[in-house]
Amino acid sequence: MKPIVISGSGLYTPPEVITNDELVASYNQYADNYNQQHAAAIAAGHTEALAMSSVEFIEKASGIKQRHVICKQGMLDPQVMMPLIKPRADDELSLQAQMGVSAAKEALANADCQAGDIDLVIVACAYTQRAYPAIAIEIQQHLGCQGMAYDMQVACSSATFAIANARAAIMAGLAHKVLVINPEICTPQINLRDRDSHFIFGDVATALVIEPAQERGRQRPLIIESLKLVTDYSSNIRSNFGLINRCDPDTEHSANNLFSQQGRKVFKELLPMIHQHLAQQLQETQLSAFDFKRFWLHQANINMNLFVAKKLLADKVTPDLCPVVLDKYANTASAGSIIALHLYRDDFQSDDLGLLCSFGAGYSIGSVILRAL
């Protein structure tokens, strides 16, 4: 059987941007309003005053400088602090499908592949905007793909786990050409009133074409050489939003339904797991970290990326070896490492090695070793 490759990648970047300056001004106005409204209780020690945010705090904590968003309206209003996204009619293309279609078209063009050649569409992301019909089936119909389609969720590892599913489907004869799409609309789940997390997420869509190797395409195909996936339950990164929330009017709009994390515990528990996971994969494939031209790491936090990179490479970490995109895109859940792959792969020559790695809620870790054809 021919090697199975990533033959094309695509990226859709929303045009609207929110800078750290804008986000901080909005949050600090909210915090100031709150502190004034509760001044008596704060003075009496019954209520804790909200601390102010700052650009310096955000960049030190995360490395994020800005984020692209699908809807800026409402997010910076201290009285609203959420994106005001209008619903679309059932016969209109959904917002998530629209983003996914844009990324998919670029991936298909880069793979020199027609939508009608695709016989499996996988939409893999942290959140989907509805339960059913699947966003993947909507995209399948809109593009004119064949075969089957489904949605799947593994939080920040959705993309790497979907690559594994695509490869397995091809190897099993269930599909021949697969489109993996990651339309990440994360901003509706941010609690913009929480200083520790109001800056974390952005919105984006990425896409990959996965198929047996062909002598064509605008991008050099990347052979999927090795896959390693693992999950281990933890509540330290959590989002409780779901259909059952509406069944209790008292908590339907609770902040507890939005994204939350216990950052210190995540660092302490997840980072050693990532290093152990990657070390085992390198041992299993008889490779050294120094054999790789590039590491496309999950783009959640600059400090996590540096920890992982330095564990693997000691003092040899460079921006070229471990490119960062979260400064411009923020955390885009499963799409982050795919953005890095899409933007930093053009210089690959035959037999160059790259490692794509995701990690996050679950806990989940997915790593893919890729070799340029």
Short mmCIF file of N, CA, C and O in Angstrom, two decimals, residues 47-125:
data_model
loop_
_atom_site.label_atom_id
_atom_site.label_comp_id
_atom_site.label_asym_id
_atom_site.label_seq_id
_atom_site.Cartn_x
_atom_site.Cartn_y
_atom_site.Cartn_z
N THR A 47 -16.74 40.51 50.55
CA THR A 47 -16.56 40.26 49.11
C THR A 47 -15.14 40.63 48.73
O THR A 47 -14.59 41.62 49.23
N GLU A 48 -14.56 39.84 47.86
CA GLU A 48 -13.19 40.11 47.41
C GLU A 48 -13.22 41.02 46.19
O GLU A 48 -13.99 40.79 45.25
N ALA A 49 -12.41 42.05 46.21
CA ALA A 49 -12.33 42.96 45.07
C ALA A 49 -11.71 42.25 43.88
O ALA A 49 -10.84 41.38 44.03
N LEU A 50 -12.17 42.59 42.69
CA LEU A 50 -11.60 42.03 41.48
C LEU A 50 -10.28 42.72 41.16
O LEU A 50 -10.19 43.94 41.18
N ALA A 51 -9.27 41.91 40.89
CA ALA A 51 -7.97 42.46 40.51
C ALA A 51 -8.00 42.93 39.07
O ALA A 51 -8.76 42.42 38.25
N MET A 52 -7.18 43.92 38.75
CA MET A 52 -7.11 44.43 37.40
C MET A 52 -6.20 43.54 36.54
O MET A 52 -5.29 42.89 37.03
N SER A 53 -6.48 43.56 35.25
CA SER A 53 -5.64 42.84 34.30
C SER A 53 -4.66 43.83 33.69
O SER A 53 -4.75 45.04 33.92
N SER A 54 -3.71 43.32 32.91
CA SER A 54 -2.77 44.19 32.22
C SER A 54 -2.19 43.46 31.03
O SER A 54 -2.16 42.21 30.98
N VAL A 55 -1.71 44.21 30.06
CA VAL A 55 -1.06 43.63 28.89
C VAL A 55 0.17 42.83 29.32
O VAL A 55 0.43 41.72 28.81
N GLU A 56 0.91 43.35 30.26
CA GLU A 56 2.13 42.68 30.74
C GLU A 56 1.78 41.34 31.39
O GLU A 56 2.48 40.33 31.16
N PHE A 57 0.73 41.32 32.19
CA PHE A 57 0.30 40.07 32.82
C PHE A 57 -0.07 39.02 31.78
O PHE A 57 0.35 37.86 31.86
N ILE A 58 -0.83 39.41 30.76
CA ILE A 58 -1.28 38.48 29.73
C ILE A 58 -0.10 37.91 28.96
O ILE A 58 0.00 36.69 28.74
N GLU A 59 0.80 38.78 28.53
CA GLU A 59 1.91 38.31 27.70
C GLU A 59 2.88 37.44 28.51
O GLU A 59 3.42 36.46 27.98
N LYS A 60 3.08 37.77 29.78
CA LYS A 60 3.96 36.94 30.61
C LYS A 60 3.32 35.58 30.88
O LYS A 60 4.00 34.55 30.87
N ALA A 61 2.02 35.58 31.13
CA ALA A 61 1.33 34.33 31.47
C ALA A 61 1.13 33.42 30.28
O ALA A 61 1.07 32.20 30.43
N SER A 62 1.01 34.01 29.08
CA SER A 62 0.60 33.19 27.93
C SER A 62 1.42 33.36 26.67
O SER A 62 1.47 32.46 25.83
N GLY A 63 2.01 34.53 26.46
CA GLY A 63 2.68 34.82 25.20
C GLY A 63 1.73 35.36 24.14
O GLY A 63 2.15 35.65 23.02
N ILE A 64 0.46 35.50 24.48
CA ILE A 64 -0.55 35.97 23.53
C ILE A 64 -0.53 37.50 23.44
O ILE A 64 -0.46 38.18 24.47
N LYS A 65 -0.60 38.02 22.21
CA LYS A 65 -0.61 39.47 22.00
C LYS A 65 -1.92 39.95 21.36
O LYS A 65 -2.28 41.11 21.49
N GLN A 66 -2.58 39.06 20.65
CA GLN A 66 -3.85 39.39 20.02
C GLN A 66 -4.57 38.09 19.69
O GLN A 66 -4.03 37.01 19.88
N ARG A 67 -5.80 38.21 19.19
CA ARG A 67 -6.54 37.02 18.74
C ARG A 67 -7.50 37.44 17.64
O ARG A 67 -8.04 38.56 17.63
N HIS A 68 -7.71 36.54 16.67
CA HIS A 68 -8.73 36.72 15.64
C HIS A 68 -10.04 36.16 16.19
O HIS A 68 -10.06 35.10 16.82
N VAL A 69 -11.13 36.87 15.93
CA VAL A 69 -12.43 36.45 16.45
C VAL A 69 -13.47 36.46 15.35
O VAL A 69 -13.42 37.27 14.42
N ILE A 70 -14.42 35.56 15.46
CA ILE A 70 -15.46 35.45 14.44
C ILE A 70 -16.50 36.55 14.59
O ILE A 70 -17.19 36.91 13.63
N CYS A 71 -16.63 37.10 15.80
CA CYS A 71 -17.57 38.19 16.03
C CYS A 71 -17.06 39.05 17.18
O CYS A 71 -17.09 38.63 18.34
N LYS A 72 -16.63 40.25 16.86
CA LYS A 72 -16.08 41.17 17.87
C LYS A 72 -17.18 41.90 18.64
O LYS A 72 -17.00 42.26 19.80
N GLN A 73 -18.34 42.08 17.99
CA GLN A 73 -19.43 42.84 18.60
C GLN A 73 -19.85 42.23 19.93
O GLN A 73 -20.13 41.04 20.02
N GLY A 74 -19.88 43.04 20.96
CA GLY A 74 -20.30 42.60 22.28
C GLY A 74 -19.17 42.17 23.19
O GLY A 74 -19.28 42.27 24.41
N MET A 75 -18.07 41.69 22.63
CA MET A 75 -17.01 41.13 23.45
C MET A 75 -16.33 42.19 24.32
O MET A 75 -15.90 41.88 25.43
N LEU A 76 -16.24 43.41 23.82
CA LEU A 76 -15.53 44.46 24.55
C LEU A 76 -16.46 45.39 25.30
O LEU A 76 -16.00 46.35 25.93
N ASP A 77 -17.76 45.12 25.27
CA ASP A 77 -18.73 45.92 26.00
C ASP A 77 -18.81 45.40 27.43
O ASP A 77 -19.23 44.25 27.66
N PRO A 78 -18.42 46.19 28.44
CA PRO A 78 -18.43 45.71 29.83
C PRO A 78 -19.80 45.25 30.32
O PRO A 78 -19.88 44.52 31.31
N GLN A 79 -20.87 45.66 29.62
CA GLN A 79 -22.21 45.23 30.00
C GLN A 79 -22.62 43.93 29.31
O GLN A 79 -23.66 43.35 29.65
N VAL A 80 -21.85 43.49 28.32
CA VAL A 80 -22.21 42.30 27.53
C VAL A 80 -21.15 41.21 27.70
O VAL A 80 -21.41 40.12 28.18
N MET A 81 -19.96 41.47 27.23
CA MET A 81 -18.79 40.60 27.36
C MET A 81 -19.00 39.19 26.83
O MET A 81 -18.68 38.19 27.46
N MET A 82 -19.56 39.12 25.64
CA MET A 82 -19.65 37.88 24.88
C MET A 82 -19.90 38.27 23.42
O MET A 82 -20.43 39.35 23.14
N PRO A 83 -19.52 37.42 22.47
CA PRO A 83 -19.79 37.75 21.07
C PRO A 83 -21.28 37.67 20.77
O PRO A 83 -21.95 36.69 21.14
N LEU A 84 -21.81 38.69 20.13
CA LEU A 84 -23.24 38.72 19.80
C LEU A 84 -23.42 38.14 18.41
O LEU A 84 -23.42 38.86 17.40
N ILE A 85 -23.57 36.84 18.36
CA ILE A 85 -23.66 36.10 17.10
C ILE A 85 -25.13 35.83 16.80
O ILE A 85 -25.80 35.13 17.56
N LYS A 86 -25.63 36.37 15.70
CA LYS A 86 -27.03 36.18 15.35
C LYS A 86 -27.25 34.78 14.78
O LYS A 86 -26.43 34.28 14.00
N PRO A 87 -28.35 34.15 15.14
CA PRO A 87 -28.64 32.82 14.58
C PRO A 87 -28.94 32.91 13.09
O PRO A 87 -29.42 33.94 12.60
N ARG A 88 -28.65 31.84 12.40
CA ARG A 88 -28.94 31.77 10.97
C ARG A 88 -30.12 30.83 10.75
O ARG A 88 -30.36 29.91 11.53
N ALA A 89 -30.80 31.05 9.65
CA ALA A 89 -31.92 30.18 9.30
C ALA A 89 -31.42 28.76 9.01
O ALA A 89 -30.26 28.56 8.63
N ASP A 90 -32.28 27.79 9.21
CA ASP A 90 -31.88 26.39 9.02
C ASP A 90 -31.44 26.08 7.60
O ASP A 90 -30.69 25.13 7.38
N ASP A 91 -31.90 26.88 6.63
CA ASP A 91 -31.50 26.62 5.25
C ASP A 91 -30.26 27.42 4.84
O ASP A 91 -29.83 27.36 3.70
N GLU A 92 -29.66 28.16 5.79
CA GLU A 92 -28.42 28.86 5.54
C GLU A 92 -27.23 28.02 6.01
O GLU A 92 -27.36 27.21 6.92
N LEU A 93 -26.08 28.25 5.40
CA LEU A 93 -24.86 27.58 5.84
C LEU A 93 -24.52 28.07 7.25
O LEU A 93 -24.48 29.28 7.51
N SER A 94 -24.29 27.15 8.16
CA SER A 94 -23.98 27.54 9.54
C SER A 94 -22.64 28.25 9.60
O SER A 94 -21.79 28.12 8.71
N LEU A 95 -22.43 29.00 10.66
CA LEU A 95 -21.19 29.75 10.82
C LEU A 95 -19.98 28.83 10.86
O LEU A 95 -18.95 29.08 10.21
N GLN A 96 -20.09 27.74 11.60
CA GLN A 96 -18.97 26.81 11.73
C GLN A 96 -18.69 26.11 10.40
O GLN A 96 -17.53 25.91 10.03
N ALA A 97 -19.75 25.78 9.67
CA ALA A 97 -19.56 25.16 8.36
C ALA A 97 -18.93 26.15 7.39
O ALA A 97 -18.06 25.78 6.58
N GLN A 98 -19.33 27.41 7.46
CA GLN A 98 -18.77 28.43 6.58
C GLN A 98 -17.26 28.56 6.78
O GLN A 98 -16.49 28.61 5.81
N MET A 99 -16.84 28.61 8.03
CA MET A 99 -15.41 28.67 8.32
C MET A 99 -14.69 27.43 7.81
O MET A 99 -13.62 27.51 7.19
N GLY A 100 -15.30 26.27 8.07
CA GLY A 100 -14.68 25.02 7.66
C GLY A 100 -14.57 24.89 6.16
O GLY A 100 -13.56 24.40 5.64
N VAL A 101 -15.58 25.34 5.44
CA VAL A 101 -15.56 25.29 3.97
C VAL A 101 -14.41 26.13 3.43
O VAL A 101 -13.69 25.72 2.50
N SER A 102 -14.19 27.31 3.99
CA SER A 102 -13.11 28.18 3.52
C SER A 102 -11.74 27.51 3.70
O SER A 102 -10.92 27.52 2.78
N ALA A 103 -11.51 26.93 4.86
CA ALA A 103 -10.24 26.23 5.09
C ALA A 103 -10.12 25.00 4.20
O ALA A 103 -9.04 24.70 3.66
N ALA A 104 -11.23 24.28 4.02
CA ALA A 104 -11.22 23.06 3.22
C ALA A 104 -10.89 23.35 1.76
O ALA A 104 -10.15 22.59 1.11
N LYS A 105 -11.43 24.42 1.22
CA LYS A 105 -11.17 24.76 -0.18
C LYS A 105 -9.69 25.01 -0.42
O LYS A 105 -9.14 24.59 -1.45
N GLU A 106 -9.02 25.67 0.52
CA GLU A 106 -7.58 25.89 0.36
C GLU A 106 -6.81 24.58 0.47
O GLU A 106 -5.87 24.34 -0.29
N ALA A 107 -7.21 23.72 1.42
CA ALA A 107 -6.54 22.42 1.56
C ALA A 107 -6.70 21.58 0.29
O ALA A 107 -5.74 20.95 -0.18
N LEU A 108 -7.90 21.57 -0.28
CA LEU A 108 -8.14 20.82 -1.51
C LEU A 108 -7.31 21.37 -2.67
O LEU A 108 -6.73 20.60 -3.45
N ALA A 109 -7.23 22.69 -2.76
CA ALA A 109 -6.43 23.30 -3.83
C ALA A 109 -4.96 22.96 -3.66
O ALA A 109 -4.26 22.63 -4.64
N ASN A 110 -4.46 23.00 -2.42
CA ASN A 110 -3.05 22.69 -2.18
C ASN A 110 -2.73 21.23 -2.43
O ASN A 110 -1.60 20.88 -2.77
N ALA A 111 -3.73 20.37 -2.27
CA ALA A 111 -3.54 18.94 -2.55
C ALA A 111 -3.82 18.60 -4.01
O ALA A 111 -3.66 17.45 -4.42
N ASP A 112 -4.27 19.60 -4.79
CA ASP A 112 -4.69 19.38 -6.17
C ASP A 112 -5.74 18.27 -6.23
O ASP A 112 -5.66 17.34 -7.02
N CYS A 113 -6.73 18.41 -5.34
CA CYS A 113 -7.76 17.39 -5.18
C CYS A 113 -9.13 18.04 -5.33
O CYS A 113 -9.33 19.20 -4.91
N GLN A 114 -10.07 17.34 -5.92
CA GLN A 114 -11.42 17.84 -6.09
C GLN A 114 -12.30 17.38 -4.92
O GLN A 114 -12.11 16.29 -4.38
N ALA A 115 -13.25 18.22 -4.56
CA ALA A 115 -14.15 17.86 -3.46
C ALA A 115 -14.88 16.55 -3.74
O ALA A 115 -15.12 15.75 -2.82
N GLY A 116 -15.22 16.30 -5.01
CA GLY A 116 -15.91 15.08 -5.36
C GLY A 116 -15.08 13.82 -5.17
O GLY A 116 -15.62 12.71 -5.16
N ASP A 117 -13.76 13.98 -5.01
CA ASP A 117 -12.87 12.83 -4.77
C ASP A 117 -12.86 12.41 -3.30
O ASP A 117 -12.43 11.31 -2.96
N ILE A 118 -13.31 13.31 -2.42
CA ILE A 118 -13.30 13.04 -0.98
C ILE A 118 -14.46 12.11 -0.64
O ILE A 118 -15.61 12.34 -1.03
N ASP A 119 -14.18 11.04 0.13
CA ASP A 119 -15.26 10.13 0.53
C ASP A 119 -15.39 10.00 2.05
O ASP A 119 -16.12 9.16 2.55
N LEU A 120 -14.69 10.86 2.80
CA LEU A 120 -14.88 10.96 4.24
C LEU A 120 -14.53 12.36 4.68
O LEU A 120 -13.43 12.86 4.38
N VAL A 121 -15.46 13.01 5.38
CA VAL A 121 -15.21 14.32 5.97
C VAL A 121 -15.33 14.18 7.49
O VAL A 121 -16.35 13.68 7.99
N ILE A 122 -14.29 14.60 8.19
CA ILE A 122 -14.29 14.59 9.65
C ILE A 122 -14.15 16.02 10.14
O ILE A 122 -13.17 16.69 9.83
N VAL A 123 -15.15 16.49 10.87
CA VAL A 123 -15.03 17.77 11.57
C VAL A 123 -14.62 17.46 13.00
O VAL A 123 -15.35 16.77 13.72
N ALA A 124 -13.45 17.94 13.38
CA ALA A 124 -12.89 17.63 14.70
C ALA A 124 -12.51 18.93 15.39
O ALA A 124 -11.66 19.67 14.89
N CYS A 125 -13.15 19.21 16.52
CA CYS A 125 -12.91 20.48 17.20
C CYS A 125 -13.35 20.39 18.66
O CYS A 125 -13.96 19.41 19.07
#
